[in-house]
Tab-separated table of C-alpha atoms in Angstrom:
chain	number	residue	atom	x	y	z
A	1	MET	CA	69.101	158.611	-1.949
A	2	LEU	CA	67.805	156.459	0.905
A	3	HIS	CA	70.249	155.266	3.564
A	4	GLN	CA	69.209	152.286	5.651
A	5	ALA	CA	69.002	153.112	9.352
A	6	ARG	CA	69.785	150.316	11.782
A	7	GLY	CA	68.837	150.052	15.423
A	8	ILE	CA	66.397	152.970	15.256
A	9	ASN	CA	63.932	153.230	18.112
A	10	SER	CA	65.392	150.104	19.691
A	11	ASP	CA	64.751	151.337	23.230
A	12	PRO	CA	61.400	150.228	24.635
A	13	GLY	CA	58.803	152.862	25.331
A	14	PRO	CA	55.126	153.264	26.175
A	15	ASP	CA	54.299	153.659	22.485
A	16	GLN	CA	56.246	152.081	19.671
A	17	GLY	CA	54.883	154.547	17.126
A	18	PRO	CA	52.624	154.097	14.121
A	19	ASP	CA	52.730	151.135	11.786
A	20	PRO	CA	55.028	152.293	8.965
A	21	GLY	CA	52.902	150.404	6.481
A	22	GLU	CA	49.669	152.186	7.357
A	23	GLU	CA	48.368	155.095	5.301
A	24	HIS	CA	49.405	158.512	6.630
A	25	GLN	CA	49.174	161.950	5.076
A	26	ILE	CA	52.749	163.261	4.940
A	27	ASP	CA	53.659	166.856	4.187
A	28	PHE	CA	57.153	166.740	2.684
A	29	GLU	CA	57.668	170.374	3.662
A	30	GLU	CA	57.413	169.374	7.310
A	31	ILE	CA	58.351	165.688	7.617
A	32	PRO	CA	61.742	164.425	6.358
A	33	ALA	CA	60.620	161.121	4.870
A	34	VAL	CA	60.711	159.131	1.645
A	35	SER	CA	58.209	156.757	0.083
A	36	TRP	CA	59.161	153.088	-0.094
A	37	LYS	CA	57.462	150.031	-1.574
A	38	ILE	CA	56.734	147.340	1.015
A	39	GLN	CA	54.873	144.058	1.301
A	40	ARG	CA	52.264	144.410	4.039
A	41	ILE	CA	51.589	141.035	5.660
A	42	ARG	CA	49.025	140.274	8.339
A	43	ARG	CA	47.409	137.028	9.397
A	44	ASP	CA	44.658	137.546	6.840
A	45	LEU	CA	46.352	139.987	4.467
A	46	ASP	CA	49.236	140.015	1.988
A	47	GLU	CA	49.519	143.046	-0.295
A	48	SER	CA	51.901	145.552	-1.850
A	49	ALA	CA	51.772	149.050	-0.396
A	50	ASP	CA	53.588	152.343	-0.097
A	51	ALA	CA	55.137	153.196	3.276
A	52	TRP	CA	56.978	156.201	4.660
A	53	VAL	CA	60.546	155.886	5.910
A	54	VAL	CA	62.280	158.554	7.980
A	55	LEU	CA	65.166	160.179	6.065
A	56	GLU	CA	68.779	159.604	7.115
A	57	GLU	CA	71.711	161.580	5.695
A	58	PRO	CA	75.301	162.362	6.745
A	59	LEU	CA	76.292	165.787	8.044
A	60	GLU	CA	79.948	166.792	7.923
A	61	ILE	CA	80.924	169.312	10.609
A	62	ILE	CA	83.871	171.604	9.895
A	63	VAL	CA	85.309	173.886	12.615
A	64	ASN	CA	87.817	176.558	11.580
A	65	ASP	CA	88.466	174.648	8.318
A	66	LYS	CA	89.185	171.414	10.197
A	67	PRO	CA	86.896	168.369	9.830
A	68	VAL	CA	85.551	167.391	13.235
A	69	ALA	CA	82.904	164.722	12.639
A	70	VAL	CA	80.425	163.168	10.243
A	71	LEU	CA	77.069	162.536	11.904
A	72	MET	CA	74.254	160.418	10.489
A	73	ARG	CA	71.134	162.438	11.172
A	74	THR	CA	67.595	163.353	10.186
A	75	PRO	CA	67.696	166.543	8.044
A	76	GLY	CA	66.569	169.663	9.882
A	77	GLY	CA	68.042	171.761	12.660
A	78	GLU	CA	71.580	171.437	11.275
A	79	LYS	CA	72.895	174.600	12.936
A	80	GLU	CA	71.489	173.572	16.301
A	81	LEU	CA	72.867	170.042	15.875
A	82	ALA	CA	76.360	171.292	15.016
A	83	ALA	CA	76.447	173.780	17.902
A	84	GLY	CA	75.059	171.304	20.413
A	85	PHE	CA	77.428	168.557	19.297
A	86	CYS	CA	80.563	170.710	19.341
A	87	ILE	CA	79.848	172.140	22.792
A	88	SER	CA	78.556	168.967	24.439
A	89	GLU	CA	81.462	166.910	23.060
A	90	GLY	CA	84.085	169.412	24.208
A	91	TYR	CA	85.259	170.729	20.825
A	92	VAL	CA	84.050	174.263	21.582
A	93	ARG	CA	84.368	175.828	25.019
A	94	ARG	CA	81.046	177.720	25.102
A	95	ALA	CA	78.323	179.107	22.834
A	96	GLN	CA	79.804	182.611	22.935
A	97	ASP	CA	82.924	181.285	21.164
A	98	ILE	CA	80.889	180.432	18.047
A	99	LEU	CA	81.200	183.431	15.733
A	100	LEU	CA	79.424	182.080	12.647
A	101	ILE	CA	77.567	178.949	11.534
A	102	HIS	CA	77.157	178.422	7.787
A	103	HIS	CA	74.968	175.599	6.465
A	104	CYS	CA	76.290	174.831	3.000
A	105	GLY	CA	73.800	174.274	0.196
A	106	LEU	CA	70.753	174.976	2.352
A	107	GLY	CA	67.712	173.550	0.597
A	108	LEU	CA	69.726	171.993	-2.246
A	109	PRO	CA	69.670	168.288	-3.197
A	110	ALA	CA	71.611	165.769	-1.177
A	111	PRO	CA	74.546	163.956	-2.799
A	112	GLY	CA	73.294	161.488	-5.399
A	113	ASP	CA	70.061	163.367	-6.118
A	114	ASP	CA	71.652	165.565	-8.768
A	115	GLU	CA	75.149	164.904	-10.036
A	116	SER	CA	75.274	167.916	-12.363
A	117	GLU	CA	77.714	170.760	-11.756
A	118	GLU	CA	74.777	173.140	-11.393
A	119	ALA	CA	73.564	171.286	-8.313
A	120	GLY	CA	75.746	173.450	-6.056
A	121	PRO	CA	77.253	172.556	-2.677
A	122	SER	CA	75.873	169.742	-0.570
A	123	ARG	CA	73.298	170.465	2.123
A	124	ASN	CA	75.129	167.843	4.174
A	125	ARG	CA	78.020	170.064	5.230
A	126	ILE	CA	78.092	172.729	7.927
A	127	GLU	CA	80.941	175.085	8.784
A	128	LEU	CA	81.567	176.806	12.105
A	129	THR	CA	83.862	179.747	12.674
A	130	VAL	CA	85.012	179.678	16.290
A	131	ALA	CA	87.221	182.044	18.266
A	132	PRO	CA	90.710	180.464	18.329
A	133	GLU	CA	90.840	180.344	22.119
A	134	GLY	CA	87.453	178.605	22.203
A	135	PHE	CA	88.335	175.714	19.835
A	136	LEU	CA	89.554	172.755	21.907
A	137	LYS	CA	90.148	170.189	19.183
A	138	ASP	CA	93.194	168.518	20.734
A	139	LYS	CA	91.568	168.244	24.139
A	140	ALA	CA	88.364	166.842	22.653
A	141	VAL	CA	90.208	164.245	20.576
A	142	ASP	CA	92.144	163.104	23.643
A	143	PHE	CA	88.899	162.762	25.583
A	144	VAL	CA	87.226	160.668	22.889
A	145	ARG	CA	90.324	158.440	22.635
A	146	LEU	CA	90.214	157.876	26.385
A	147	ILE	CA	86.669	156.575	26.180
A	148	ARG	CA	86.868	154.479	23.023
A	149	SER	CA	90.275	152.848	23.335
A	150	GLY	CA	89.527	150.975	26.568
A	151	CYS	CA	88.141	147.472	26.980
A	152	GLY	CA	85.833	146.478	29.791
A	153	ALA	CA	85.375	148.862	32.697
A	154	ALA	CA	86.517	152.427	32.136
A	155	ASP	CA	88.277	154.668	34.635
A	156	VAL	CA	85.369	156.828	35.766
A	157	SER	CA	87.620	159.210	37.668
A	158	GLY	CA	89.600	159.902	34.497
A	159	ILE	CA	86.441	160.666	32.546
A	160	ALA	CA	84.846	162.755	35.279
A	161	ASP	CA	87.965	164.846	35.848
A	162	SER	CA	87.326	166.727	32.602
A	163	LEU	CA	83.734	167.552	33.606
A	164	PRO	CA	82.422	170.318	35.878
A	165	SER	CA	80.478	169.626	39.064
A	166	LEU	CA	76.853	170.742	38.989
A	167	SER	CA	75.347	173.128	41.504
A	168	PRO	CA	72.935	171.425	43.936
A	169	GLY	CA	70.506	174.366	44.024
A	170	PHE	CA	67.855	173.403	41.449
A	171	SER	CA	64.834	171.370	42.577
A	172	VAL	CA	61.540	170.260	41.043
A	173	GLU	CA	58.239	168.880	42.297
A	174	ARG	CA	58.411	165.110	41.836
A	175	THR	CA	54.764	164.674	40.830
A	176	LEU	CA	55.311	167.099	37.956
A	177	LEU	CA	57.836	164.721	36.395
A	178	PHE	CA	55.273	161.984	35.849
A	179	ASP	CA	53.572	164.004	33.096
A	180	LEU	CA	56.716	164.904	31.146
A	181	SER	CA	56.962	161.723	29.077
A	182	LYS	CA	53.379	162.212	27.860
A	183	LYS	CA	54.058	165.864	27.131
A	184	MET	CA	57.133	164.922	25.124
A	185	HIS	CA	55.194	162.313	23.161
A	186	ALA	CA	52.498	164.870	22.294
A	187	LEU	CA	55.146	167.109	20.689
A	188	GLN	CA	56.737	164.400	18.506
A	189	ARG	CA	55.611	165.341	14.979
A	190	ILE	CA	57.765	162.876	13.041
A	191	TYR	CA	57.410	159.967	15.454
A	192	GLN	CA	53.629	160.237	15.520
A	193	LYS	CA	53.470	160.279	11.716
A	194	ILE	CA	55.938	157.563	10.763
A	195	GLY	CA	57.949	156.457	13.815
A	196	GLY	CA	61.681	155.778	13.575
A	197	THR	CA	62.964	158.767	15.580
A	198	HIS	CA	64.207	159.571	19.048
A	199	SER	CA	63.304	162.760	20.886
A	200	ALA	CA	64.854	165.103	23.420
A	201	ALA	CA	62.858	167.826	25.143
A	202	PHE	CA	63.619	170.561	27.638
A	203	PHE	CA	61.084	171.486	30.314
A	204	ASP	CA	61.235	174.129	33.028
A	205	ALA	CA	60.452	173.562	36.698
A	206	SER	CA	56.757	174.259	36.094
A	207	GLY	CA	56.527	171.538	33.430
A	208	ARG	CA	56.353	173.960	30.514
A	209	ALA	CA	57.941	172.662	27.321
A	210	VAL	CA	60.829	174.829	26.136
A	211	HIS	CA	61.868	172.930	23.017
A	212	LEU	CA	61.720	169.440	21.505
A	213	ALA	CA	63.999	167.972	18.828
A	214	GLU	CA	63.682	164.718	16.890
A	215	ASP	CA	66.274	162.688	15.029
A	216	ILE	CA	67.062	159.096	14.077
A	217	GLY	CA	69.920	159.253	16.590
A	218	ARG	CA	69.289	159.741	20.303
A	219	HIS	CA	72.522	161.714	20.667
A	220	ASN	CA	71.616	163.900	17.687
A	221	ALA	CA	68.213	164.681	19.206
A	222	VAL	CA	69.905	165.812	22.416
A	223	ASP	CA	72.477	167.895	20.523
A	224	LYS	CA	69.737	169.579	18.452
A	225	ALA	CA	67.784	170.490	21.574
A	226	LEU	CA	70.960	171.686	23.296
A	227	GLY	CA	72.011	173.743	20.296
A	228	TYR	CA	68.583	175.352	20.034
A	229	CYS	CA	68.802	176.627	23.611
A	230	LEU	CA	72.488	177.584	23.495
A	231	LEU	CA	72.162	179.598	20.286
A	232	ARG	CA	69.192	181.474	21.760
A	233	LYS	CA	70.874	182.062	25.129
A	234	ILE	CA	68.222	180.034	26.975
A	235	PRO	CA	69.637	179.075	30.419
A	236	LEU	CA	69.896	175.327	31.027
A	237	ASN	CA	70.837	175.283	34.726
A	238	ASP	CA	67.137	175.350	35.668
A	239	LYS	CA	65.823	172.916	33.040
A	240	ILE	CA	64.957	169.216	32.882
A	241	LEU	CA	66.078	167.172	29.873
A	242	VAL	CA	63.751	164.304	28.922
A	243	THR	CA	64.857	161.791	26.297
A	244	SER	CA	63.402	158.741	24.611
A	245	GLY	CA	66.721	156.909	24.326
A	246	ARG	CA	68.900	154.960	26.684
A	247	ALA	CA	70.877	157.170	29.102
A	248	SER	CA	74.481	156.223	28.301
A	249	TYR	CA	77.639	157.922	29.574
A	250	GLU	CA	77.556	160.156	26.467
A	251	MET	CA	74.124	161.442	27.490
A	252	ALA	CA	75.319	162.103	31.029
A	253	THR	CA	78.463	163.954	29.927
A	254	LYS	CA	76.499	166.078	27.444
A	255	ALA	CA	74.099	167.128	30.215
A	256	ILE	CA	76.899	167.858	32.675
A	257	ARG	CA	78.902	169.954	30.202
A	258	ALA	CA	75.814	172.008	29.421
A	259	GLY	CA	75.019	172.524	33.118
A	260	ILE	CA	71.708	170.619	33.042
A	261	PRO	CA	70.838	169.469	36.591
A	262	VAL	CA	68.232	166.774	35.816
A	263	ILE	CA	68.021	164.256	32.972
A	264	ALA	CA	65.183	161.741	32.654
A	265	THR	CA	64.686	158.968	30.140
A	266	ILE	CA	61.751	156.715	29.403
A	267	SER	CA	64.312	153.936	28.980
A	268	ALA	CA	67.212	152.709	31.127
A	269	PRO	CA	70.554	154.219	32.153
A	270	THR	CA	73.893	152.433	31.870
A	271	SER	CA	76.228	151.755	34.792
A	272	LEU	CA	78.822	154.261	33.585
A	273	ALA	CA	76.181	156.963	33.193
A	274	VAL	CA	75.032	156.378	36.769
A	275	GLU	CA	78.599	156.534	38.120
A	276	ILE	CA	79.426	159.761	36.264
A	277	ALA	CA	76.108	161.328	37.280
A	278	LYS	CA	76.772	160.492	40.931
A	279	ASP	CA	80.313	161.860	40.774
A	280	ARG	CA	79.385	165.177	39.111
A	281	GLY	CA	76.078	165.937	40.845
A	282	LEU	CA	73.633	165.086	38.027
A	283	THR	CA	70.170	163.813	38.959
A	284	LEU	CA	69.598	160.810	36.663
A	285	ILE	CA	66.100	159.331	36.271
A	286	GLY	CA	65.166	156.208	34.318
A	287	TYR	CA	61.928	154.480	33.262
A	288	LEU	CA	59.915	157.691	33.415
A	289	ARG	CA	56.605	156.349	32.126
A	290	GLY	CA	53.259	155.057	33.264
A	291	GLY	CA	53.249	157.062	36.497
A	292	ARG	CA	56.565	155.695	37.722
A	293	MET	CA	60.279	156.458	37.636
A	294	ASN	CA	63.568	155.249	39.080
A	295	VAL	CA	65.849	157.938	40.532
A	296	TYR	CA	69.433	156.652	40.330
A	297	THR	CA	71.417	159.628	41.607
A	298	HIS	CA	70.948	162.791	43.659
A	299	PRO	CA	67.236	162.464	44.590
A	300	HIS	CA	67.562	165.590	46.757
A	301	ARG	CA	66.489	167.679	43.745
A	302	LEU	CA	63.013	166.092	43.818
A	303	ARG	CA	60.811	167.609	46.483
């Protein structure tokens, strides 16, 4: 079943990806995509063709038998996505509180592909078992309600009060940052093949890539990358997070909760993201592309 994805890759970037109507060799074992009939139209061309479309499916996240969220995502990295989402959104206190992650129906058809009873459980459900003291469902729900119920300007102090302050110790050579957007682009397997995805990548202070994740959603890409590092006990307090999507307040709060000192995007930040970053000690960089960048908060980390 193909779900239509709206607003994908809407943020401007140095490369808008391949033409989805062009011929590309796709390995279905590696690239989550489906074939779709299109009409390819150019100034001197009008023809039917097959194109590749990045796959979008829902993922239901269950924590201690309680439904927490349904995320629209690109299949792959479900355990990392669930862990990163639950920790960065404040549902789970820390990675050590996650006792078990079970991806239901791993490798089985998605809903609608096979309606028979033999099809088994859906691959679009993931269950986490979390230590009771580490599951902060009520607190997380209150936090989300605070953000989404308001109109106009939000109370930044109220949002920031639930977030830790970051240590000022980490620093990075500023000229090293200029190459990170190109390095991220070189690692984007899905985007280079068919486009339609956002990316999030972690780099260390020497510019070495630690991990990159792709997804149709910019928040999902960040959560997948976060979850990958958290589940493998990779420290994040000395890493740089580079993303392809707009840096909204959600991006800033995810970084702060995870203890990430520097976040850079090839796109723009929002005003609330800048205010939260300033308040909590996060270095926020925008428009990191083409040998330039704008440093919005805490430039002291760039030497």
